[in-house]
GROMACS .gro file of C-alpha atoms in nm:
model
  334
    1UNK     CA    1   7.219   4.757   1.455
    2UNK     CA    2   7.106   4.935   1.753
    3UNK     CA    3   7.273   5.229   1.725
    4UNK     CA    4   7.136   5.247   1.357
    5UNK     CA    5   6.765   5.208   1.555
    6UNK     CA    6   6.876   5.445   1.841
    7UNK     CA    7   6.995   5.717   1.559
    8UNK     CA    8   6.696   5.687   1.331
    9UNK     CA    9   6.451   5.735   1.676
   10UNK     CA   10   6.630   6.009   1.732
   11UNK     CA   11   6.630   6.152   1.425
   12UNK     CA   12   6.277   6.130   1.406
   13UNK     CA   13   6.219   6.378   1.717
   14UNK     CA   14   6.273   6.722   1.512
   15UNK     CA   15   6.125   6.523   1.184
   16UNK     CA   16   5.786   6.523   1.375
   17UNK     CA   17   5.803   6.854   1.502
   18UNK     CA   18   5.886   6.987   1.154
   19UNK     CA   19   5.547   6.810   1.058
   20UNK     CA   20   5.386   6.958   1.356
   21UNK     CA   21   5.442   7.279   1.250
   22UNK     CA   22   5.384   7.223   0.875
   23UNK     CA   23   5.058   7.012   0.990
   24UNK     CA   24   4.889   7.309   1.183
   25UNK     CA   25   4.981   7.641   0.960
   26UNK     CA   26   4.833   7.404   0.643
   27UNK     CA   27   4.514   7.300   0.792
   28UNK     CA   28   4.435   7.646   0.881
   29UNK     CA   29   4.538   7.812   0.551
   30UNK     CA   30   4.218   7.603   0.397
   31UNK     CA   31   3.907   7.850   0.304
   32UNK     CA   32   3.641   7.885   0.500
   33UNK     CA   33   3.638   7.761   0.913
   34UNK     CA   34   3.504   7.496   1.075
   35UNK     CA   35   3.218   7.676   1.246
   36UNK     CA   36   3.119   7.781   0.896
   37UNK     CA   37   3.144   7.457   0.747
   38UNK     CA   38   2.930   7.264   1.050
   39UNK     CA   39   2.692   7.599   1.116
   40UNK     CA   40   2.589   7.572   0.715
   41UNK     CA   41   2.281   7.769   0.676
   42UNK     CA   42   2.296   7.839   1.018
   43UNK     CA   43   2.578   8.005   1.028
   44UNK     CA   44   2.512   8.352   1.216
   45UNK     CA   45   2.767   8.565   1.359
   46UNK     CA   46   2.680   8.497   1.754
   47UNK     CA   47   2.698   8.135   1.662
   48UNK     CA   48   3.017   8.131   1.476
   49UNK     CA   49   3.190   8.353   1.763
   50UNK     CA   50   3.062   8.093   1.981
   51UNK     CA   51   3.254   7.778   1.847
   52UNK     CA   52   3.548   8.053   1.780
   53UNK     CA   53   3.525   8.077   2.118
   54UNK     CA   54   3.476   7.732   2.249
   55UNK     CA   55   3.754   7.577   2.019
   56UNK     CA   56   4.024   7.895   2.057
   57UNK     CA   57   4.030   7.956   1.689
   58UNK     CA   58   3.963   8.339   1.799
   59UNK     CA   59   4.356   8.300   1.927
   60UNK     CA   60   4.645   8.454   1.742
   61UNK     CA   61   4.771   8.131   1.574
   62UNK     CA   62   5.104   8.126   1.750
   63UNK     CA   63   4.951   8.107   2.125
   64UNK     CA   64   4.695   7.835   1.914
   65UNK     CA   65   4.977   7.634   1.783
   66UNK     CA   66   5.180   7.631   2.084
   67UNK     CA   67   4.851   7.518   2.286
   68UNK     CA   68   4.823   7.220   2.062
   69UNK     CA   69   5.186   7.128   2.100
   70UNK     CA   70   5.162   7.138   2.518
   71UNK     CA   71   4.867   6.915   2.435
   72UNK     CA   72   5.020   6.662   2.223
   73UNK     CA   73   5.305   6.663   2.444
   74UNK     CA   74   5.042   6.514   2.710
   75UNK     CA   75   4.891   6.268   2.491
   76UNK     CA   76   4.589   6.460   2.455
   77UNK     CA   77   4.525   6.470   2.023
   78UNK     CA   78   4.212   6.707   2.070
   79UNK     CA   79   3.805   6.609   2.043
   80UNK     CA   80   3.655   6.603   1.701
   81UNK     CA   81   3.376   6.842   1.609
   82UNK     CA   82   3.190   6.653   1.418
   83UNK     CA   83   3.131   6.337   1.660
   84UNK     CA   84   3.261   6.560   1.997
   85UNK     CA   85   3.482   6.201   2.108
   86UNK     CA   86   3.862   6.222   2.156
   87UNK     CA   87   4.061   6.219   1.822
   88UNK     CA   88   4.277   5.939   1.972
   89UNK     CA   89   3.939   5.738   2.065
   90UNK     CA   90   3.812   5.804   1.693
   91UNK     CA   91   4.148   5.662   1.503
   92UNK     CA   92   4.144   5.340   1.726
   93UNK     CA   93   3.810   5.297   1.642
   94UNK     CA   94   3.887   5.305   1.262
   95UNK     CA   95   4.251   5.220   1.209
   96UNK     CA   96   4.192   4.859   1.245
   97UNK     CA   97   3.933   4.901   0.945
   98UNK     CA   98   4.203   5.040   0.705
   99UNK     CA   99   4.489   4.828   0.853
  100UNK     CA  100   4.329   4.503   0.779
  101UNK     CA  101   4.239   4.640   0.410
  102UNK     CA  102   4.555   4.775   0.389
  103UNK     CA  103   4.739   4.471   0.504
  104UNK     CA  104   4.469   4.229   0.232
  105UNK     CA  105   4.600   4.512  -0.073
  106UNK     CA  106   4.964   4.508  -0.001
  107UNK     CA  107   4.980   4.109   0.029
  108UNK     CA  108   4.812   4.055  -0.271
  109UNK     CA  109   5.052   4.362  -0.463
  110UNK     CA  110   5.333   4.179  -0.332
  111UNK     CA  111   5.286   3.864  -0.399
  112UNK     CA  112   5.109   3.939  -0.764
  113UNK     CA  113   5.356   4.206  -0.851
  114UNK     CA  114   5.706   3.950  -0.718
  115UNK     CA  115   5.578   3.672  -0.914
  116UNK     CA  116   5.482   3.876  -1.261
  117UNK     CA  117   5.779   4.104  -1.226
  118UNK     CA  118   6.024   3.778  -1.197
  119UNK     CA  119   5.837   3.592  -1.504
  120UNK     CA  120   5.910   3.902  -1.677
  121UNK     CA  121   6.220   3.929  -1.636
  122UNK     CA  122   6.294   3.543  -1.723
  123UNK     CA  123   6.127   3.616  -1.996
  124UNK     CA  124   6.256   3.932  -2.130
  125UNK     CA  125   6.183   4.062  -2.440
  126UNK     CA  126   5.921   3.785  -2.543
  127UNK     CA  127   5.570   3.836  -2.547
  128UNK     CA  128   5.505   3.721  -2.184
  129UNK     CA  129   5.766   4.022  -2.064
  130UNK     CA  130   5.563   4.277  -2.311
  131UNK     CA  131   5.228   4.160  -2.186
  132UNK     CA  132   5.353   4.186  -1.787
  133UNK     CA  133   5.509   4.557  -1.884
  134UNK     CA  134   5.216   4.676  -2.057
  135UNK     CA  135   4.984   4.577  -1.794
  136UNK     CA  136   5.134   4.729  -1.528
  137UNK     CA  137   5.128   5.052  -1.735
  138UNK     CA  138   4.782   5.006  -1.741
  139UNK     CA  139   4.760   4.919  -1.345
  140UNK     CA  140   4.957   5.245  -1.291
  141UNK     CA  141   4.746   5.507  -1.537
  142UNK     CA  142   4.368   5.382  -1.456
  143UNK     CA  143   4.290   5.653  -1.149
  144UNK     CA  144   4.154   5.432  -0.852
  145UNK     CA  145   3.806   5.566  -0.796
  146UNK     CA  146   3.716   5.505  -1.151
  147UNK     CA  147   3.833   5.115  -1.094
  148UNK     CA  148   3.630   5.115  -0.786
  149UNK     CA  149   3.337   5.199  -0.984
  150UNK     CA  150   3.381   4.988  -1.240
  151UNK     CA  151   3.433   4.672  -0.981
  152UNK     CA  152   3.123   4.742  -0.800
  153UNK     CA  153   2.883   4.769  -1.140
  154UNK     CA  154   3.062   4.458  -1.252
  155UNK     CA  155   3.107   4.225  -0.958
  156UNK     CA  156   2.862   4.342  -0.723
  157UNK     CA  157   2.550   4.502  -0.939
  158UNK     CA  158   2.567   4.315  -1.235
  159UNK     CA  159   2.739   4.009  -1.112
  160UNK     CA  160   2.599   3.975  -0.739
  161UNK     CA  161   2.941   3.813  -0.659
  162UNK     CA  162   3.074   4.008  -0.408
  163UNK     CA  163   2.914   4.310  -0.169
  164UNK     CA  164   2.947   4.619  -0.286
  165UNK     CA  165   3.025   4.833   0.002
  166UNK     CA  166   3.078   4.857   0.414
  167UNK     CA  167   3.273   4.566   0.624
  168UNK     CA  168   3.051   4.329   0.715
  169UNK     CA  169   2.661   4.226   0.670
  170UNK     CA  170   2.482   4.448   0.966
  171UNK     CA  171   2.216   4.176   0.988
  172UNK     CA  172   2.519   3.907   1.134
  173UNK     CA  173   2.538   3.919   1.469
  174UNK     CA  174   2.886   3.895   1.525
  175UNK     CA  175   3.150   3.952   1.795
  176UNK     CA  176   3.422   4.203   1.756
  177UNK     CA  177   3.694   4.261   2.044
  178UNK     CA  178   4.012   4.390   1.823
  179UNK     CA  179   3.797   4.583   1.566
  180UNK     CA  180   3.934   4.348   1.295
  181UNK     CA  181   3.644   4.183   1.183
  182UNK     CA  182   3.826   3.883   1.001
  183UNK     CA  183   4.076   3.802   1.303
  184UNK     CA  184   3.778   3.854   1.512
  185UNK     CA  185   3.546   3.570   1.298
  186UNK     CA  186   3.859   3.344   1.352
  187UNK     CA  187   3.906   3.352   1.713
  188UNK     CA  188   3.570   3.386   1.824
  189UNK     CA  189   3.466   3.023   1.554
  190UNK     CA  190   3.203   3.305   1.418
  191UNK     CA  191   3.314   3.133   1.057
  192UNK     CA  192   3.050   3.276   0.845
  193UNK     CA  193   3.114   3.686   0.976
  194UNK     CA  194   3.506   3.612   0.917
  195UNK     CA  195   3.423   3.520   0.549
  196UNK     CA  196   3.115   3.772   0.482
  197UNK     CA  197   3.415   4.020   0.648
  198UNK     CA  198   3.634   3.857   0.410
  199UNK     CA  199   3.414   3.898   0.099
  200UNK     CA  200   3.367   4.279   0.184
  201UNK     CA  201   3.784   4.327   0.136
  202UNK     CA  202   3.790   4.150  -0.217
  203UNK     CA  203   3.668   4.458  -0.442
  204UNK     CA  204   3.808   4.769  -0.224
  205UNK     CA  205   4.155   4.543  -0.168
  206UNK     CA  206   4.174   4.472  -0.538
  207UNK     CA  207   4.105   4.834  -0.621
  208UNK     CA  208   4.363   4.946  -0.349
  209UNK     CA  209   4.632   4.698  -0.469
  210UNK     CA  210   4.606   4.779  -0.847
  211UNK     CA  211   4.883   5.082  -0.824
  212UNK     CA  212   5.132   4.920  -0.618
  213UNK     CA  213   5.119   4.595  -0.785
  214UNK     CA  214   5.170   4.781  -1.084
  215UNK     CA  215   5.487   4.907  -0.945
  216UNK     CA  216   5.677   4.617  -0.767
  217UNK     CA  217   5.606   4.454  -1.053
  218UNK     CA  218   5.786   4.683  -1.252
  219UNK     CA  219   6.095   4.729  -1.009
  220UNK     CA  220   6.101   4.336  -0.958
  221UNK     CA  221   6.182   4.310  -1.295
  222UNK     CA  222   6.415   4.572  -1.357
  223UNK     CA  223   6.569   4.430  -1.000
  224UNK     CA  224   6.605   4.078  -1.159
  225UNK     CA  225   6.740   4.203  -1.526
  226UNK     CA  226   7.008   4.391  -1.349
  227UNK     CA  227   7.115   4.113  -1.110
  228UNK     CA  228   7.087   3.839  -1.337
  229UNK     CA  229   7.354   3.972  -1.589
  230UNK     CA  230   7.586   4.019  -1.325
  231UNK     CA  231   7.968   3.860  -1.312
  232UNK     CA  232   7.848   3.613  -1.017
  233UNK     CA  233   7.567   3.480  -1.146
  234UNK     CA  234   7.743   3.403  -1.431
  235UNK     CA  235   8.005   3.231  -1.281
  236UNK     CA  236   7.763   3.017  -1.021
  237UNK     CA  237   7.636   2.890  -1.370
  238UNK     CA  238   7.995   2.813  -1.462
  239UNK     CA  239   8.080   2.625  -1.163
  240UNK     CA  240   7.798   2.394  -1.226
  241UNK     CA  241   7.541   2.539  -0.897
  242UNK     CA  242   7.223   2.392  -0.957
  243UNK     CA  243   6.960   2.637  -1.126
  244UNK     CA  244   6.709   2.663  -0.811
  245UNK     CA  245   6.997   2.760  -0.571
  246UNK     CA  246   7.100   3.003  -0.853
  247UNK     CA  247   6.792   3.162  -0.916
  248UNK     CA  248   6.645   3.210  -0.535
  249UNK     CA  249   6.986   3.259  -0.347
  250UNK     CA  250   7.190   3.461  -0.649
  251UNK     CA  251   6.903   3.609  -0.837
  252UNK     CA  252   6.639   3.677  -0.578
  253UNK     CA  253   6.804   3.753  -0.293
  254UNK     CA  254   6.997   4.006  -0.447
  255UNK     CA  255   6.733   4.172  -0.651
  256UNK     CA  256   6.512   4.189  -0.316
  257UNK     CA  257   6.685   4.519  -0.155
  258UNK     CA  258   6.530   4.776  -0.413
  259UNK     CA  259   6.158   4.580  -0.460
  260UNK     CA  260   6.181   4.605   0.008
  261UNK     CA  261   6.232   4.967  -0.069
  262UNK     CA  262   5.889   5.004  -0.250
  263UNK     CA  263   5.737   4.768  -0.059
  264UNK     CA  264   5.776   4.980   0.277
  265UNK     CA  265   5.687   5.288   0.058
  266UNK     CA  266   5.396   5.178  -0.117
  267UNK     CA  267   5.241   5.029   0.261
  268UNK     CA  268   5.268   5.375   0.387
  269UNK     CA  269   5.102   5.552   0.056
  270UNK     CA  270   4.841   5.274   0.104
  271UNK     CA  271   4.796   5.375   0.462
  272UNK     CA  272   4.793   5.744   0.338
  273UNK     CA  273   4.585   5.702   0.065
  274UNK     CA  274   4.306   5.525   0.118
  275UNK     CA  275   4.063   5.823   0.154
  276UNK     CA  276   3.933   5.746  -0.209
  277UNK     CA  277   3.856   5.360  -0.219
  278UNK     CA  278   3.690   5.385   0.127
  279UNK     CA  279   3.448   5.668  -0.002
  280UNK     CA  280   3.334   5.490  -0.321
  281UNK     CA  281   3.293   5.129  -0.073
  282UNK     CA  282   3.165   5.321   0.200
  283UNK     CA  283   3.412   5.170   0.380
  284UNK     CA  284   3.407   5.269   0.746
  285UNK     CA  285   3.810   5.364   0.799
  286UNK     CA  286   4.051   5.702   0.834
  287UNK     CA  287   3.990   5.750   0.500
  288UNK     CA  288   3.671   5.781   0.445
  289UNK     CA  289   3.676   5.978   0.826
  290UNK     CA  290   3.965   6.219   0.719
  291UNK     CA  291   3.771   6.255   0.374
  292UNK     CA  292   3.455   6.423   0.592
  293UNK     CA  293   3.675   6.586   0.782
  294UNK     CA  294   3.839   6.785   0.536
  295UNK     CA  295   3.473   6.908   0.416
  296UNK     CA  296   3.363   7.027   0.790
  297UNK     CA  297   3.734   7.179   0.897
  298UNK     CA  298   3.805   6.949   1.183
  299UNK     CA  299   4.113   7.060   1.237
  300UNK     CA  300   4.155   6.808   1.557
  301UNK     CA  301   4.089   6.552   1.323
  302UNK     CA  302   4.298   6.702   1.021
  303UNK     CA  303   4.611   6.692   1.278
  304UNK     CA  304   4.563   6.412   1.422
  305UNK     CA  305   4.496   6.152   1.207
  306UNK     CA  306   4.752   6.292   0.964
  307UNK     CA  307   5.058   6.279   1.251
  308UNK     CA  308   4.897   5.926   1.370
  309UNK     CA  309   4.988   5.844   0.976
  310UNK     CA  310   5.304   5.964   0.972
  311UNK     CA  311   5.429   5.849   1.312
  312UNK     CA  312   5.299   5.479   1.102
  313UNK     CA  313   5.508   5.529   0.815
  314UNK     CA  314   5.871   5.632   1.010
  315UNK     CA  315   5.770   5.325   1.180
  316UNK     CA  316   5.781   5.155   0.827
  317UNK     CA  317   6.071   5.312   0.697
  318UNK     CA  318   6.276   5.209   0.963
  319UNK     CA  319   6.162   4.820   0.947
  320UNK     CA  320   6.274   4.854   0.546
  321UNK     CA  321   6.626   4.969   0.660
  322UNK     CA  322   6.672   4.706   0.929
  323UNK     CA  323   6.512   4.447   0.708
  324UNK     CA  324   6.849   4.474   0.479
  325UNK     CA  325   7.089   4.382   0.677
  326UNK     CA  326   6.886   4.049   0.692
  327UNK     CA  327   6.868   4.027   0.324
  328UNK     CA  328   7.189   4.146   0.250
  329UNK     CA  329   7.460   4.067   0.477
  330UNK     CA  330   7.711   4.331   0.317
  331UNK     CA  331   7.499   4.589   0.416
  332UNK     CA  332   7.537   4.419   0.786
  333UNK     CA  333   7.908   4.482   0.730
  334UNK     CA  334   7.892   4.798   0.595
   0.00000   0.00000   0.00000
């Protein structure tokens, strides 16, 4: 097991400089330049020459590129232009935003998308199994920001049920030491922020959850259909094993490796992918950050956030594969 860990470390050394280089030739093929895009109107000649000249985009992009690679190798990520505060300073700032409404989507896709796909499948080919496949057809086609929109007219304008947008009420006065405003209403007994914090998750979570739900639910039940035809869970039956120990330890178990799989995917697309549901909620995160920083060319940002991402998802990847060799012990053997 450790050498597995040691070798996929490793491995992810000239994975990351690939991205590196793939990361800075990208963001600078986009049109236009950041002094353009933060000049605007403004925009004269002296003035762009003079953020050319602060920033060393006037470099060839070769002495640029290897500049920003020193740098990185120091820990140093680069200052934003459009805020002028470290890059690393702005993600730790955020992250915590789009963590904790990435962690509220993926537990509710998991544990929605386990239990539907596993009805389904016990129920295949009736109308219960139809209804749970066409639904997550639907869950998969609807494009997100048009669901956000629809939850906020519903729930929030027409409804008043839930708030429509940001983290938290500005007019509670509460206490925030890890940025994570519902942990934070916890520890500190500030009760009514970790609910109002709580509230403000439901309809960007739910919008955020609808395409992987749609998904594990559909691999959870092709998972289950495959393993519960199989030769040994037919013969458990035989041998008289009772029908829970049969359907979690034969059934489930076995039909978890694949459904891991797109569990660790889908957290890192959610991660990733965020940048729409946090712009229609206004929802303070790297999304909605990386979105305006695409529009103003911060490359610092642009880099990055998007290497802070992808450092996050190798991370992920690698839990999946040592989570199987707890699930599965012949992969342990193997």
């Amino acid at each position: 097991m450790l050498r597995t860990v040691g070798r996929r470390i490793l491995l992810l050394i000239p994975t990351l400089f690939g991205l590196t280089l793939l990361l800075f030739f990208w963001v600078r093929a986009l049109p236009g330049g950041p002094a353009v895009a933060l000049l605007g109107e403004r925009a004269t000649p002296e003035a762009v020459a003079e953020i050319n000249e602060q920033y060393g985009f006037n470099e060839p992009l070769i002495a640029q590129y290897f500049t920003w690679l020193g740098q990185l190798l120091q820990g140093n990520f680069g200052v934003s232009i459009q805020t002028q505060r470290p890059v690393t300073e702005e993600f730790i700032r955020r992250f915590p935003a789009t963590l904790e409404l990435t962690m509220f989507a993926i537990v509710l896709a998991v544990a929605v998308g386990i239990t539907v796909g596993y009805w389904a499948a016990r129920r295949h080919g009736k109308a219960a199994d139809h209804l749970a496949v066409f639904g997550s057809l639907i869950g998969i086609t609807i494009p997100v920001f048009f669901l956000g929109v629809i939850l906020k007219w519903v729930f929030a304008i027409q409804l008043g049920w839930l708030p429509s947008d940001g983290r938290q009420d500005p007019r509670l006065d509460a206490t925030h030491y890890t940025n994570f405003y519902v942990f934070d209403g916890i520890i500190t007994g500030e009760w009514d922020a970790a609910w109002d914090a709580f509230l403000h998750l439901i309809l960007p979570g739910i919008a955020l959850a609808t395409i992987p739900l749609a998904i594990i639910t559909r691999i959870t039940r092709a998972s289950v259909l495959e393993v519960q035809n199989s030769d040994f869970v037919r013969t458990g039956m035989a041998k008289g094993i009772s029908r829970s120990t049969i359907r979690g330890r034969f059934i489930m178990r076995n039909s978890l490796l694949p459904v891991v799989t797109t569990i660790g995917l889908q957290f890192g697309l959610l991660l990733s992918g965020a940048i729409l549901t946090e712009s229609v909620f206004a929802y303070p995160g790297i999304g909605s950050f990386l979105a305006r920083a695409i529009f103003t060319r911060d490359y610092p940002v642009l880099q990055g956030f998007i290497l802070f991402i992808a450092v996050i998802y190798a991370i992920i990847n690698l839990a999946v594969d040592v989570s199987y060799s707890f699930i599965d012990p012949r992969v342990r053997v193997s």
